[in-house]
Short mmCIF file of C-alpha atoms in Angstrom, two decimals:
data_model
loop_
_atom_site.label_atom_id
_atom_site.label_comp_id
_atom_site.label_asym_id
_atom_site.label_seq_id
_atom_site.Cartn_x
_atom_site.Cartn_y
_atom_site.Cartn_z
CA MET A 1 10.37 6.56 -25.92
CA THR A 2 12.91 5.68 -23.05
CA VAL A 3 11.87 4.20 -20.01
CA SER A 4 13.51 6.93 -18.11
CA ARG A 5 12.02 9.69 -20.41
CA ARG A 6 8.48 8.30 -19.47
CA MET A 7 9.04 8.17 -15.65
CA TRP A 8 10.76 11.77 -15.77
CA LEU A 9 7.10 12.72 -17.26
CA ALA A 10 5.30 10.06 -14.97
CA GLY A 11 6.92 12.65 -12.40
CA LEU A 12 5.80 15.64 -14.07
CA ALA A 13 2.00 14.81 -14.61
CA LEU A 14 1.65 13.93 -10.65
CA THR A 15 3.25 16.91 -10.17
CA LEU A 16 0.37 19.02 -11.92
CA ALA A 17 -1.96 16.03 -11.11
CA ALA A 18 -1.93 15.26 -14.35
CA CYS A 19 0.30 13.27 -12.62
CA VAL A 20 2.05 9.67 -13.13
CA ALA A 21 3.98 7.80 -11.29
CA SER A 22 -3.26 0.49 -2.75
CA GLN A 23 -5.26 -0.27 -1.96
CA ALA A 24 -8.30 -1.64 -3.61
CA ARG A 25 -8.38 -5.24 -5.13
CA ALA A 26 -5.04 -4.12 -5.71
CA VAL A 27 -6.95 -1.81 -8.55
CA ASP A 28 -10.98 -1.64 -9.05
CA PRO A 29 -10.96 -3.24 -12.35
CA LYS A 30 -13.69 -0.35 -13.20
CA LEU A 31 -10.62 1.81 -13.56
CA LEU A 32 -8.27 0.21 -15.96
CA PRO A 33 -9.16 -0.38 -19.85
CA GLY A 34 -11.05 -3.37 -21.24
CA ASP A 35 -7.72 -4.35 -22.87
CA THR A 36 -5.98 -4.26 -20.18
CA GLU A 37 -3.55 -8.26 -19.70
CA VAL A 38 -1.19 -7.23 -17.25
CA VAL A 39 -1.48 -5.28 -13.96
CA PHE A 40 0.74 -4.78 -11.09
CA SER A 41 0.35 -2.66 -7.98
CA LEU A 42 2.71 -1.56 -4.98
CA ASN A 43 1.38 -1.02 -2.13
CA LEU A 44 3.45 1.72 -0.37
CA LYS A 45 1.41 2.32 2.52
CA GLN A 46 1.07 -1.52 4.00
CA ILE A 47 4.81 -1.74 3.18
CA LEU A 48 5.73 1.32 4.91
CA GLY A 49 3.26 0.42 8.18
CA SER A 50 4.71 -3.35 8.15
CA ASP A 51 6.39 -4.66 11.39
CA ILE A 52 9.36 -5.97 8.65
CA ALA A 53 9.87 -2.64 7.82
CA LYS A 54 9.84 -0.96 11.18
CA GLN A 55 12.59 -3.32 12.14
CA TYR A 56 14.66 -2.52 9.30
CA LYS A 57 13.75 1.21 9.79
CA ASP A 58 17.42 2.41 8.90
CA ILE A 59 17.45 0.91 5.85
CA ILE A 60 13.97 2.78 4.90
CA ASP A 61 15.20 6.05 6.19
CA MET A 62 18.34 5.25 3.30
CA ALA A 63 16.04 4.86 0.71
CA ARG A 64 13.18 7.90 1.38
CA GLY A 65 17.02 9.89 1.56
CA ALA A 66 17.43 8.54 -2.08
CA ILE A 67 13.65 8.73 -3.02
CA GLU A 68 14.15 12.67 -1.37
CA GLY A 69 17.11 13.50 -3.78
CA GLN A 70 15.45 12.06 -6.92
CA ILE A 71 12.57 14.25 -6.58
CA GLN A 72 15.08 17.48 -5.91
CA ASN A 73 16.17 16.88 -9.03
CA ASN A 74 13.23 16.47 -10.55
CA PRO A 75 12.53 19.95 -13.16
CA ALA A 76 8.85 19.21 -11.68
CA ALA A 77 10.43 19.74 -8.10
CA LYS A 78 9.22 23.24 -7.28
CA TYR A 79 5.50 22.26 -8.58
CA LEU A 80 5.43 19.17 -6.19
CA GLU A 81 5.78 21.08 -3.60
CA LYS A 82 2.77 24.00 -3.88
CA THR A 83 0.35 20.83 -4.50
CA GLY A 84 0.99 20.36 -1.04
CA PHE A 85 1.47 16.29 -1.72
CA ASP A 86 4.77 14.51 -0.25
CA VAL A 87 5.15 11.56 -2.12
CA LEU A 88 7.07 10.13 0.96
CA ARG A 89 3.92 11.00 3.39
CA ASP A 90 0.76 11.16 0.69
CA LEU A 91 1.22 7.96 -2.33
CA HIS A 92 -0.19 5.09 -0.81
CA SER A 93 -0.50 2.81 -3.70
CA VAL A 94 0.42 2.83 -7.78
CA THR A 95 -1.02 0.41 -10.16
CA VAL A 96 0.40 -0.34 -13.51
CA ALA A 97 -1.31 -1.51 -16.46
CA SER A 98 -1.47 -2.64 -20.11
CA ASN A 99 -2.74 -4.11 -22.68
CA GLY A 100 0.26 -6.75 -22.87
CA SER A 101 2.31 -4.76 -25.79
CA LYS A 102 5.87 -3.40 -25.18
CA ASP A 103 5.20 -0.34 -25.85
CA VAL A 104 5.91 1.88 -22.90
CA ASP A 105 3.51 5.06 -24.51
CA ALA A 106 0.60 2.15 -24.03
CA ILE A 107 1.04 2.55 -20.04
CA PHE A 108 -1.73 3.06 -18.23
CA LEU A 109 -1.52 4.46 -14.54
CA VAL A 110 -3.43 4.54 -11.39
CA VAL A 111 -2.50 6.49 -8.39
CA GLU A 112 -3.93 6.55 -4.87
CA GLY A 113 -3.24 8.58 -1.77
CA LYS A 114 -4.45 11.84 -0.15
CA PHE A 115 -4.24 14.56 -2.47
CA ASN A 116 -5.20 18.38 -2.15
CA ALA A 117 -6.94 18.80 -5.14
CA GLU A 118 -7.86 22.56 -4.86
CA LYS A 119 -3.82 22.70 -4.73
CA ILE A 120 -3.38 20.71 -7.68
CA HIS A 121 -5.43 22.60 -9.84
CA ALA A 122 -4.02 25.73 -9.39
CA VAL A 123 -0.69 24.61 -9.86
CA ALA A 124 -1.92 23.28 -12.91
CA GLU A 125 -3.33 26.40 -14.24
CA GLU A 126 -0.23 27.59 -13.04
CA ILE A 127 1.41 25.53 -15.72
CA ALA A 128 -0.77 25.55 -18.51
CA GLY A 129 -0.31 29.63 -18.25
CA GLU A 130 3.14 29.46 -18.59
CA ASN A 131 3.59 26.76 -20.83
CA GLY A 132 0.71 26.09 -22.77
CA GLU A 133 2.40 24.04 -25.31
CA VAL A 134 3.08 20.93 -23.20
CA LEU A 135 -0.21 21.36 -20.88
CA LYS A 136 -3.55 21.94 -22.10
CA ILE A 137 -6.87 22.13 -19.60
CA SER A 138 -10.09 21.07 -20.68
CA LYS A 139 -13.17 19.25 -19.28
CA ILE A 140 -15.37 15.57 -19.45
CA GLY A 141 -18.20 16.30 -17.44
CA SER A 142 -17.47 18.32 -14.34
CA THR A 143 -14.26 16.35 -14.01
CA LYS A 144 -10.79 18.78 -14.86
CA VAL A 145 -8.14 17.16 -17.35
CA TYR A 146 -4.72 17.62 -17.72
CA GLU A 147 -3.49 16.82 -21.53
CA ILE A 148 0.27 16.55 -21.70
CA LYS A 149 2.58 17.11 -24.53
CA PRO A 150 6.38 17.17 -23.87
CA ALA A 151 8.01 18.24 -27.03
CA GLY A 152 8.42 15.38 -29.72
CA GLU A 153 6.75 13.09 -27.18
CA LYS A 154 3.22 11.37 -27.25
CA ARG A 155 0.20 13.14 -25.48
CA ILE A 156 -0.84 11.79 -22.13
CA TYR A 157 -4.01 12.50 -20.76
CA ALA A 158 -4.25 12.94 -16.52
CA ALA A 159 -7.11 13.90 -14.26
CA LEU A 160 -7.94 13.18 -10.24
CA ILE A 161 -11.16 11.31 -10.61
CA ASN A 162 -12.01 11.52 -6.81
CA GLU A 163 -9.83 12.75 -3.70
CA LYS A 164 -7.70 9.86 -3.50
CA THR A 165 -7.48 8.65 -7.11
CA LEU A 166 -5.19 10.02 -10.16
CA VAL A 167 -5.33 7.99 -13.49
CA THR A 168 -2.87 8.93 -16.00
CA ALA A 169 -4.14 7.16 -19.68
CA PRO A 170 -2.30 7.12 -22.87
CA SER A 171 -5.59 8.42 -24.90
CA GLU A 172 -8.60 10.53 -24.33
CA ASP A 173 -10.60 7.30 -24.12
CA ALA A 174 -8.83 5.51 -21.58
CA LEU A 175 -9.16 7.96 -19.52
CA LYS A 176 -12.93 8.79 -20.13
CA ASP A 177 -13.42 5.06 -19.40
CA ALA A 178 -12.31 5.55 -16.12
CA ILE A 179 -14.09 8.94 -14.78
CA SER A 180 -17.34 6.93 -16.25
CA GLY A 181 -16.57 3.80 -14.59
CA THR A 182 -17.40 1.97 -17.57
CA ALA A 183 -14.83 0.80 -20.24
CA ARG A 184 -16.25 0.51 -23.94
CA LYS A 185 -14.60 -2.77 -24.49
CA PRO A 186 -15.18 -5.55 -21.60
CA MET A 187 -12.29 -7.08 -19.91
CA LYS A 188 -11.64 -10.99 -20.22
CA ALA A 189 -13.54 -12.24 -18.13
CA ASN A 190 -11.24 -14.71 -16.51
CA PHE A 191 -8.94 -12.05 -16.37
CA LYS A 192 -10.86 -10.24 -14.34
CA SER A 193 -11.73 -12.73 -11.94
CA LEU A 194 -7.82 -13.11 -11.48
CA LEU A 195 -7.53 -9.40 -10.56
CA LYS A 196 -10.28 -10.59 -7.24
CA THR A 197 -7.72 -12.29 -6.04
CA THR A 198 -5.08 -9.40 -5.61
CA SER A 199 -6.36 -7.22 -2.55
CA SER A 200 -5.57 -4.24 -0.10
CA LYS A 201 -3.55 -6.09 1.82
CA GLN A 202 -0.53 -7.28 -0.25
CA SER A 203 2.47 -5.62 -0.56
CA PHE A 204 3.42 -6.22 -4.05
CA SER A 205 0.28 -7.80 -6.94
CA PHE A 206 1.07 -8.79 -10.75
CA ALA A 207 -1.84 -10.56 -12.85
CA ALA A 208 -1.51 -11.31 -16.55
CA THR A 209 -2.82 -12.90 -19.09
CA GLY A 210 -0.52 -16.44 -20.24
CA SER A 211 -1.15 -14.30 -24.55
CA ALA A 212 0.63 -10.58 -22.87
CA LEU A 213 3.42 -13.18 -20.74
CA GLY A 214 4.52 -14.62 -23.92
CA LYS A 215 4.60 -11.15 -26.38
CA LEU A 216 6.91 -9.52 -23.40
CA ILE A 217 9.45 -12.03 -22.96
CA ALA A 218 9.35 -12.85 -26.76
CA ASP A 219 13.11 -11.83 -27.78
CA ALA A 220 14.48 -11.84 -24.06
CA PRO A 221 18.11 -13.08 -23.43
CA ILE A 222 16.83 -16.04 -21.40
CA PRO A 223 17.85 -19.51 -21.98
CA ASN A 224 14.92 -20.96 -23.81
CA VAL A 225 12.60 -17.85 -24.65
CA ASP A 226 10.99 -19.35 -27.34
CA ALA A 227 9.46 -22.72 -25.56
CA ALA A 228 8.16 -20.47 -22.41
CA ALA A 229 6.98 -18.19 -24.61
CA GLY A 230 4.86 -20.66 -26.38
CA MET A 231 4.10 -22.61 -22.76
CA LEU A 232 2.19 -18.96 -21.82
CA GLN A 233 0.00 -18.44 -24.85
CA GLY A 234 -1.79 -21.85 -23.18
CA VAL A 235 -2.27 -20.54 -19.72
CA ASP A 236 -5.38 -18.50 -19.83
CA GLY A 237 -4.09 -16.12 -16.78
CA ILE A 238 -1.10 -16.24 -13.89
CA SER A 239 -0.42 -13.98 -10.56
CA MET A 240 1.55 -13.52 -7.52
CA ALA A 241 1.42 -11.96 -4.44
CA ILE A 242 3.71 -10.51 -2.40
CA THR A 243 2.61 -9.71 1.38
CA ILE A 244 5.06 -8.06 3.85
CA GLY A 245 4.06 -7.85 7.69
CA LYS A 246 5.20 -9.62 10.63
CA ASP A 247 6.58 -12.36 8.30
CA ILE A 248 6.23 -12.31 4.37
CA GLN A 249 2.95 -13.88 2.77
CA PHE A 250 3.50 -15.38 -0.60
CA GLN A 251 0.60 -16.68 -3.35
CA LEU A 252 0.50 -17.47 -6.85
CA GLY A 253 -2.38 -18.12 -8.90
CA ILE A 254 -3.38 -19.24 -12.20
CA ASN A 255 -6.52 -19.66 -14.69
CA ALA A 256 -8.21 -22.83 -14.59
CA ALA A 257 -10.58 -23.93 -17.41
CA ASP A 258 -13.82 -23.74 -15.22
CA GLU A 259 -14.64 -24.32 -11.56
CA GLU A 260 -14.74 -28.07 -11.44
CA THR A 261 -11.44 -27.82 -12.99
CA ALA A 262 -10.02 -26.21 -10.46
CA LYS A 263 -11.58 -27.88 -7.62
CA LYS A 264 -9.78 -30.99 -9.04
CA THR A 265 -6.71 -29.83 -9.53
CA VAL A 266 -6.65 -28.48 -5.58
CA GLY A 267 -7.42 -31.93 -4.72
CA MET A 268 -4.38 -33.27 -7.20
CA GLY A 269 -2.10 -30.27 -5.74
CA ASN A 270 -2.66 -30.80 -2.04
CA PHE A 271 -1.41 -34.80 -2.55
CA ALA A 272 1.34 -33.67 -4.37
CA LEU A 273 2.48 -31.24 -1.23
CA LEU A 274 2.91 -34.20 0.53
CA SER A 275 5.22 -35.45 -1.58
CA VAL A 276 7.08 -31.66 -1.31
CA ARG A 277 6.83 -31.99 2.31
CA THR A 278 8.61 -35.04 2.26
CA MET A 279 11.34 -34.33 1.02
CA ALA A 280 12.08 -31.26 2.26
CA ALA A 281 12.23 -33.47 5.79
CA THR A 282 14.63 -35.64 3.90
CA LYS A 283 16.97 -33.20 2.61
CA ALA A 284 17.02 -31.28 6.24
CA LYS A 285 17.62 -34.35 7.87
CA GLU A 286 20.85 -34.69 5.21
CA ASP A 287 21.70 -30.87 5.66
CA PRO A 288 19.97 -29.58 9.45
CA ASN A 289 20.75 -26.47 7.54
CA LEU A 290 17.79 -26.66 5.41
CA GLN A 291 15.69 -26.79 8.76
CA PRO A 292 13.86 -23.87 7.20
CA LEU A 293 12.82 -25.24 4.00
CA VAL A 294 10.52 -27.71 6.18
CA ASP A 295 8.64 -25.17 7.83
CA ILE A 296 7.67 -23.34 4.75
CA THR A 297 6.60 -26.20 3.32
CA LYS A 298 4.24 -26.70 6.44
CA THR A 299 2.98 -23.61 5.55
CA LEU A 300 1.97 -24.28 2.07
CA ARG A 301 -1.92 -24.90 0.75
CA ILE A 302 -3.89 -25.07 -2.31
CA THR A 303 -7.44 -23.41 -2.54
CA SER A 304 -9.29 -22.53 -5.18
CA GLU A 305 -11.31 -19.01 -5.97
CA GLY A 306 -14.28 -19.89 -8.67
CA ASN A 307 -12.26 -21.14 -11.77
CA ASN A 308 -8.70 -19.57 -10.12
CA ILE A 309 -6.51 -22.21 -8.29
CA LEU A 310 -4.44 -20.12 -6.02
CA LEU A 311 -1.35 -22.12 -3.86
CA ARG A 312 -0.19 -19.99 -0.81
CA GLY A 313 2.46 -19.85 1.62
CA ASP A 314 4.43 -17.64 4.44
CA ILE A 315 8.17 -17.86 5.39
CA SER A 316 9.50 -15.78 8.40
CA LEU A 317 12.14 -13.42 8.25
CA GLU A 318 14.67 -15.81 10.42
CA ASN A 319 14.05 -18.18 7.95
CA LEU A 320 14.63 -15.98 4.76
CA GLU A 321 17.75 -15.40 6.85
CA LYS A 322 18.87 -18.34 6.55
CA LEU A 323 18.40 -19.80 3.25
CA ILE A 324 19.77 -16.83 1.79
CA LYS A 325 22.96 -17.93 3.32
CA VAL A 326 22.57 -21.42 2.67
CA LEU A 327 20.98 -22.38 -0.42
CA PRO A 328 23.89 -20.65 -2.82
CA LYS A 329 26.42 -23.52 -1.22
CA ASN A 330 23.76 -26.21 -1.98
CA PHE A 331 23.07 -24.70 -5.36
CA ASN A 332 26.82 -25.27 -6.43
CA ARG A 333 27.20 -28.76 -4.91
#
């Protein structure tokens, strides 16, 4: 199945409340399958409410127009309208989870927002009546489940597990686990702890085991990909996050073997940051245009949370704009 085809199905699923494409800890791990090794979350509500988004309202409005055009071109648009769900107003966040395989049919989705369950169920009943071979409605306990199987495609399962959370899964068992909040296979402890470093205040967050990242980049058309994949196999887990507000905050996390190792690494890392700040200051003396780098290095700090090592920093929008203009010139020297 192509990615574009999958996204079309995602839109159809959302329309039915068997939809596909926040706020939580990026997402509550209880909702995710136990074999999850990759998680990406986009907090649309947080981004659109940020000071930077308000500052660039014209660009945001252009993006809204483009999204509205795509929605209207989707065959499921008429059903989406009947559900009363406005993607640009009611969609809060989307979380994509995977076991680390390249198979898009293994993707697990959590969509958070404002849903009108009664309208969604009514539209689903209508679609099931018109296209029973594509959509079937069943139940797991008291929760309505939507089984979607377009011709020639794999079946996907979806359900509104509460008024704010919609889940779509590649298997009925995965959906059952999300509804019950208990995965039949426990998630890797280190990866679960890494997910805890993400939060509802972040605009984007990403977490993955090293082995999953190694498999995902294998055979990719990038230099030294085999060496990079091999290095990642030796890393328990990596996380990244960006928070857009008045400024831009960034975070990079990595699993250490244990808490003691994490604490020792923090001490060495913060000592290393002194050298980084000195180097940035030296470069800025040679080229005053690089002063934003000095400002950024001053915000860098390394801490630990359990066995996770976290590098955090901030960059102002003004400094970011300056660097975008300056850095390409320096790279060409």
